[in-house]
Amino acid sequence: MRVLGIETTCDETAAAVVALNPMGGAEILSNEIMSQIAEHAAYGGVVPELAARAHVEVIDRLVERAMAKAGVAFADLDGIAAAAGPGLIGGVIVGLTTGKALALATGKPFLAINHLEAHALTARLTDGIEFPYLLLLVSGGHTQLIAVEGVGRYRRLGTTIDDALGEAFDKVAKMMGFPYPGGPYVEKAALTGDPKRFALPRPMMGRPTADFSLSGLKTAVRLQVEKLKIERGGELKAHDVADLCASFQTAVIDTIIDRIKVALRLFYAECGMPNAVVVAGGVAANKAIARALTSFTAELGLPLIVPPGHLCTDNGAMIAWAGIEKLRLGQSDPMDFAPRARWPLDAAAEPVHHGKA
Ligand code: KG4
Ligand code: ZN
């Protein structure tokens, strides 16, 4: 089974071909990506209109390249999958329309994929993990703890009540003068910093729900930055930046572990033992977080799965894989499937105040 996957929900245009062999193993035949980071850098964040235009400009070439690198013709495909949301609606329309057009022209089944579902299922592409598992989804737009019980069966155990974790990393990075997206710069600076120099808050610590809150932590960093700037008479010193990043990242790690503890309790009560803890989304590329989670889950005797960085951040392979997961269950989607700016994985979950999904 071979599926083409198209991803255009944010600032990466991506196309990939993934194959499922008869033994059940998955193989990424191609995974092409074009990042628009340079186009948005000057604005300190993603500009939706610029993103949509940039997707239109490159999507055809990218799909062609993904097909050529995979060495397959359209006739060899079993389905065409495209992310249909959630995300920036202009970009979503570009990828979704491309997917539909290709499916219509080739007569192949069409699969409208939830971008979050694709992140959630990536660990099955990379590690073949069985359901159920606990997913920590941490990206620029989402921070959620989800019980993944099966394809299409997601139970949200916790979410952020304000900022997403990647967003908090990006905002802290901006305060330090790093370019967007700043998560990787914060991680790098933290390597040489003193995580104990600043006593930053651990929001939600000890609360009985598995929700996150990150805006208080972000504000605490901002106050420290302002105080230091006054003391220094202007700019932060390199060691201030390193210490701030290390202190912030450590506060984030403590918070994540505390929230996962609560989520595991909820998981156990509702669905029994998980087979693993899985981390997905752009922030999963953070090695310090992964290291801390590895020792935490090892103590519990649970495997931790963190897919390789390029499959944690947005990519086409995860969309193709989600397409395979649906296709092999006999599912496909109609051509009038509408693009969705918002599309929560767990439709039954209560919306949270100021939440992102
Ligand atoms: O999943 P993703 O590629 O895009 C979406 O938001 O859907 O995630 C991007 C986010 C950005 O906020 C970026 O700063 C963050 O992931 N990120 C990191 C790291 N690499 C990417 N955050 C912390 N440490 C990293 N190494
Ligand atoms: Zn994403």
XYZ file of C-alpha atoms and ligand atoms in Angstrom:
384
model
C 0.000 0.000 0.000
C 1.442 3.406 -1.010
C 0.031 6.790 -0.086
C 1.041 10.346 -1.006
C 0.731 12.822 1.887
C 0.461 16.608 1.604
C 0.961 19.049 4.500
C 0.331 22.819 4.311
C -1.335 23.770 7.614
C 1.381 26.121 8.885
C 4.700 27.366 7.520
C 6.092 24.187 5.982
C 5.027 22.910 2.586
C 5.580 19.151 2.603
C 4.879 16.106 0.439
C 5.874 12.499 1.037
C 5.209 8.962 -0.120
C 4.953 6.238 2.527
C 4.570 2.532 1.848
C 3.152 -0.224 4.027
C 4.696 -3.578 3.186
C 2.784 -6.863 3.414
C 4.462 -7.684 6.759
C 2.947 -4.520 8.253
C 6.193 -2.505 8.317
C 6.238 1.084 7.092
C 8.776 2.666 4.783
C 9.178 6.331 3.994
C 9.933 6.356 0.248
C 10.322 10.136 0.101
C 9.785 13.051 2.468
C 10.156 16.458 0.813
C 9.819 19.699 2.716
C 10.206 23.393 1.990
C 10.283 25.677 4.973
C 9.055 29.255 4.727
C 10.884 30.310 7.897
C 12.969 32.886 6.013
C 9.849 34.539 4.574
C 8.298 35.030 8.015
C 11.466 35.743 10.016
C 11.233 39.515 9.650
C 7.763 39.470 11.236
C 8.703 37.359 14.276
C 5.976 34.826 13.528
C 3.992 33.209 10.733
C 1.997 35.648 8.560
C -1.030 33.636 7.318
C -1.403 35.436 3.974
C 2.293 35.085 3.124
C 2.151 31.413 4.113
C -0.806 30.656 1.827
C 0.906 32.310 -1.150
C 4.181 30.520 -0.510
C 2.366 27.152 -0.376
C 0.713 27.847 -3.760
C 4.067 28.691 -5.314
C 5.851 25.473 -4.384
C 3.247 22.742 -3.887
C 3.269 21.341 -7.483
C 7.043 21.087 -7.635
C 7.209 19.556 -4.198
C 4.658 16.846 -5.024
C 6.538 16.094 -8.264
C 9.788 15.817 -6.324
C 8.265 13.532 -3.680
C 6.896 11.231 -6.423
C 10.196 11.232 -8.350
C 12.325 10.504 -5.265
C 9.971 7.697 -4.244
C 10.251 6.326 -7.784
C 6.508 5.803 -8.089
C 3.894 6.920 -10.615
C 0.406 8.111 -9.636
C -0.920 4.806 -10.946
C 1.150 3.020 -8.251
C -0.538 4.912 -5.400
C -3.374 3.486 -3.317
C -4.534 6.803 -1.951
C -3.875 10.519 -1.701
C -3.914 12.159 1.725
C -3.887 15.860 2.583
C -4.053 17.679 5.908
C -7.510 19.300 6.112
C -6.804 21.185 9.361
C -6.479 22.424 12.001
C -4.269 25.297 10.910
C -4.059 28.525 8.965
C -7.047 28.293 6.679
C -5.397 29.769 3.538
C -2.620 27.193 3.671
C -4.991 24.335 4.504
C -7.073 25.171 1.410
C -3.973 24.984 -0.826
C -2.924 21.496 0.314
C -6.445 20.122 0.579
C -7.421 21.333 -2.897
C -4.206 19.915 -4.364
C -4.910 16.547 -2.753
C -8.505 16.493 -3.969
C -7.497 17.506 -7.493
C -4.877 14.756 -7.673
C -7.314 12.180 -6.294
C -9.976 13.238 -8.783
C -7.576 13.185 -11.744
C -6.095 9.797 -10.841
C -9.271 8.146 -9.535
C -7.537 7.224 -6.248
C -9.245 7.322 -2.832
C -8.950 10.664 -1.058
C -8.097 10.995 2.648
C -8.669 14.226 4.591
C -6.284 14.104 7.530
C -6.430 15.861 10.870
C -2.928 17.336 11.330
C -3.017 16.544 15.077
C -4.039 12.962 14.352
C -1.030 12.680 12.040
C 1.269 13.836 14.883
C -0.530 11.401 17.215
C 0.010 8.372 14.919
C 3.648 9.112 13.956
C 5.001 6.811 16.687
C 3.271 3.908 14.923
C 5.064 4.799 11.689
C 8.474 5.022 13.385
C 8.177 2.418 16.157
C 5.157 0.284 15.312
C 3.725 0.898 18.799
C 0.364 -0.722 19.614
C -2.642 1.161 21.024
C -3.326 2.453 23.638
C -0.644 5.000 24.538
C -0.365 8.351 26.238
C 0.540 11.149 23.853
C 2.134 14.436 24.849
C 1.564 16.682 21.838
C 3.663 19.815 22.132
C 4.002 22.184 19.183
C 3.765 25.870 18.319
C -0.025 25.737 18.388
C -0.880 22.821 20.674
C -0.091 21.467 24.119
C -2.187 18.431 24.928
C -2.089 15.137 26.768
C -4.160 12.591 24.895
C -5.127 8.972 25.436
C -4.707 7.432 21.980
C -6.951 4.373 22.010
C -7.175 3.647 18.285
C -7.352 5.335 14.883
C -9.984 8.044 15.331
C -10.265 7.305 19.072
C -8.683 10.101 21.073
C -9.493 11.215 24.593
C -8.105 14.565 25.678
C -6.837 14.325 29.256
C -5.288 17.791 29.447
C -4.665 20.921 27.411
C -3.216 24.390 27.889
C -5.451 27.077 29.279
C -3.336 29.815 27.675
C -0.138 29.585 25.572
C 1.103 26.516 23.726
C 4.495 25.213 24.857
C 6.225 25.949 21.538
C 4.717 29.424 21.640
C 6.182 29.950 25.141
C 9.603 28.804 23.858
C 9.270 31.186 20.907
C 8.267 34.133 23.119
C 11.089 33.530 25.588
C 13.477 33.233 22.624
C 12.256 36.587 21.318
C 12.974 38.215 24.694
C 16.541 36.892 24.410
C 16.880 38.348 20.924
C 16.823 34.982 19.105
C 15.184 34.598 15.665
C 11.855 32.849 15.094
C 11.160 29.974 15.679
C 13.269 30.216 18.810
C 12.806 26.839 20.551
C 16.067 25.341 19.263
C 18.016 28.514 20.247
C 16.645 28.364 23.801
C 17.653 24.698 24.013
C 21.172 25.485 22.785
C 21.659 28.462 25.126
C 20.381 26.399 28.072
C 23.241 23.900 27.582
C 25.740 26.295 29.183
C 23.341 27.932 31.651
C 22.675 27.538 35.370
C 19.143 26.149 35.755
C 19.009 27.163 39.427
C 19.935 30.835 39.093
C 16.372 32.063 38.657
C 13.503 30.716 40.754
C 10.763 30.559 38.131
C 7.219 29.302 38.797
C 6.005 25.781 37.892
C 2.426 26.613 36.863
C -0.370 24.092 37.665
C 2.032 21.963 39.721
C 0.066 19.671 42.014
C -3.320 20.375 40.414
C -5.603 17.330 39.995
C -6.347 18.021 36.287
C -3.704 17.410 33.590
C -3.987 20.915 32.113
C -1.089 23.254 31.391
C -0.658 26.975 31.866
C 2.406 28.701 30.465
C 1.705 32.411 30.383
C 2.691 32.960 34.065
C 6.053 31.303 33.472
C 6.596 33.397 30.357
C 5.734 36.567 32.298
C 8.136 35.584 35.092
C 10.931 35.316 32.503
C 9.946 38.698 31.081
C 10.134 40.331 34.520
C 13.609 38.870 35.071
C 14.727 40.128 31.670
C 13.475 43.638 32.443
C 15.144 43.631 35.859
C 18.457 42.433 34.429
C 18.343 44.983 31.619
C 18.008 47.767 34.173
C 20.879 46.320 36.243
C 23.053 45.933 33.138
C 22.118 49.336 31.780
C 20.743 47.905 28.521
C 21.599 44.530 27.040
C 21.631 41.093 28.665
C 24.997 39.376 28.963
C 25.489 35.991 27.273
C 25.585 34.192 30.642
C 22.307 35.898 31.675
C 20.687 34.567 28.504
C 22.086 31.076 29.126
C 20.942 31.056 32.774
C 17.476 32.359 31.878
C 17.057 29.730 29.148
C 18.275 26.943 31.443
C 15.984 28.084 34.280
C 13.010 28.359 31.896
C 13.624 24.955 30.317
C 13.976 23.299 33.720
C 10.704 24.849 34.897
C 9.084 23.518 31.702
C 10.486 20.020 32.300
C 9.279 19.947 35.939
C 5.837 21.093 34.796
C 5.618 18.502 32.005
C 6.563 15.645 34.342
C 4.040 16.752 36.958
C 1.294 17.019 34.319
C 2.167 13.604 32.828
C 1.917 12.046 36.306
C -1.658 13.317 36.577
C -2.454 12.273 32.993
C -1.171 8.739 33.644
C -3.489 8.498 36.652
C -6.442 9.609 34.507
C -5.350 7.269 31.709
C -5.172 4.294 34.040
C -8.606 5.037 35.493
C -10.217 5.298 32.053
C -8.294 2.962 29.726
C -5.957 0.786 31.830
C -2.173 0.662 31.337
C -0.707 2.527 28.347
C 1.861 0.692 26.204
C 4.104 3.761 26.111
C 4.391 7.472 26.552
C 4.802 9.145 23.166
C 5.981 12.693 22.562
C 5.114 14.449 19.292
C 5.061 17.951 17.806
C 7.920 20.385 17.232
C 8.920 20.726 20.909
C 9.544 16.950 21.001
C 12.757 17.776 19.128
C 14.089 19.216 22.428
C 16.732 16.777 23.697
C 16.725 18.019 27.306
C 12.997 17.395 27.583
C 13.374 13.951 25.976
C 16.218 13.045 28.352
C 14.237 14.047 31.446
C 11.193 12.140 30.213
C 13.296 9.053 29.454
C 14.460 8.741 33.053
C 11.004 9.568 34.411
C 9.227 6.914 32.311
C 12.029 4.354 32.900
C 11.290 4.571 36.635
C 7.689 3.680 35.853
C 8.747 0.842 33.558
C 7.084 2.496 30.572
C 8.795 2.921 27.207
C 9.170 6.507 25.977
C 8.903 7.052 22.244
C 10.181 10.249 20.698
C 10.221 10.044 16.894
C 13.298 11.569 15.188
C 13.230 15.372 15.028
C 12.290 15.690 11.354
C 9.221 13.504 11.979
C 8.257 15.402 15.163
C 8.047 18.751 13.391
C 5.523 19.188 10.578
C 6.155 16.861 7.634
C 4.415 15.036 4.802
C 5.266 11.483 5.925
C 3.012 11.750 8.982
C 0.087 12.787 6.746
C 0.742 9.891 4.347
C 0.993 7.492 7.302
C -2.305 8.710 8.822
C -3.760 8.120 5.326
C -2.478 4.527 5.382
C -3.929 3.972 8.872
C -7.377 5.087 7.657
C -7.171 3.380 4.288
C -6.348 -0.014 5.777
C -9.461 0.306 7.945
C -11.436 0.814 4.747
C -11.948 4.532 5.313
C -11.751 7.390 2.807
C -13.267 10.865 2.582
C -15.627 12.642 0.189
C -14.471 15.316 -2.251
C -16.568 17.964 -0.508
C -14.660 17.559 2.755
C -14.328 21.130 4.057
C -11.041 22.675 5.292
C -11.060 23.313 9.036
C -9.186 26.064 10.910
C -10.154 24.352 14.176
C -10.488 20.615 14.481
C -10.030 19.184 17.982
C -8.942 15.544 18.144
C -11.409 14.849 20.915
C -14.691 16.438 19.878
C -16.243 15.570 23.252
C -13.639 17.506 25.254
C -14.861 20.708 26.865
C -13.431 23.841 25.273
C -11.066 25.587 27.690
C -10.899 29.282 28.339
C -8.372 30.882 25.934
C -7.404 27.374 24.759
C -6.035 26.672 21.321
C -7.989 23.525 20.502
O 4.987 20.954 15.176
P 5.696 22.182 14.680
O 6.796 22.012 13.679
O 4.704 23.202 14.079
C 3.454 23.439 14.657
O 3.418 24.318 15.543
O 2.493 22.711 14.255
O 6.282 22.922 16.007
C 6.996 24.131 15.942
C 7.314 24.588 17.364
C 7.922 25.990 17.447
O 7.272 26.707 18.478
C 9.379 25.714 17.788
O 10.029 26.762 18.511
C 9.264 24.476 18.633
O 8.272 23.702 17.981
N 10.540 23.759 18.682
C 11.268 23.601 19.821
C 12.448 22.913 19.441
N 12.398 22.671 18.095
C 11.211 23.199 17.651
N 11.022 23.964 21.085
C 11.944 23.652 22.010
N 13.119 23.019 21.737
C 13.402 22.622 20.467
N 14.544 21.991 20.192
Zn 2.337 20.362 13.798
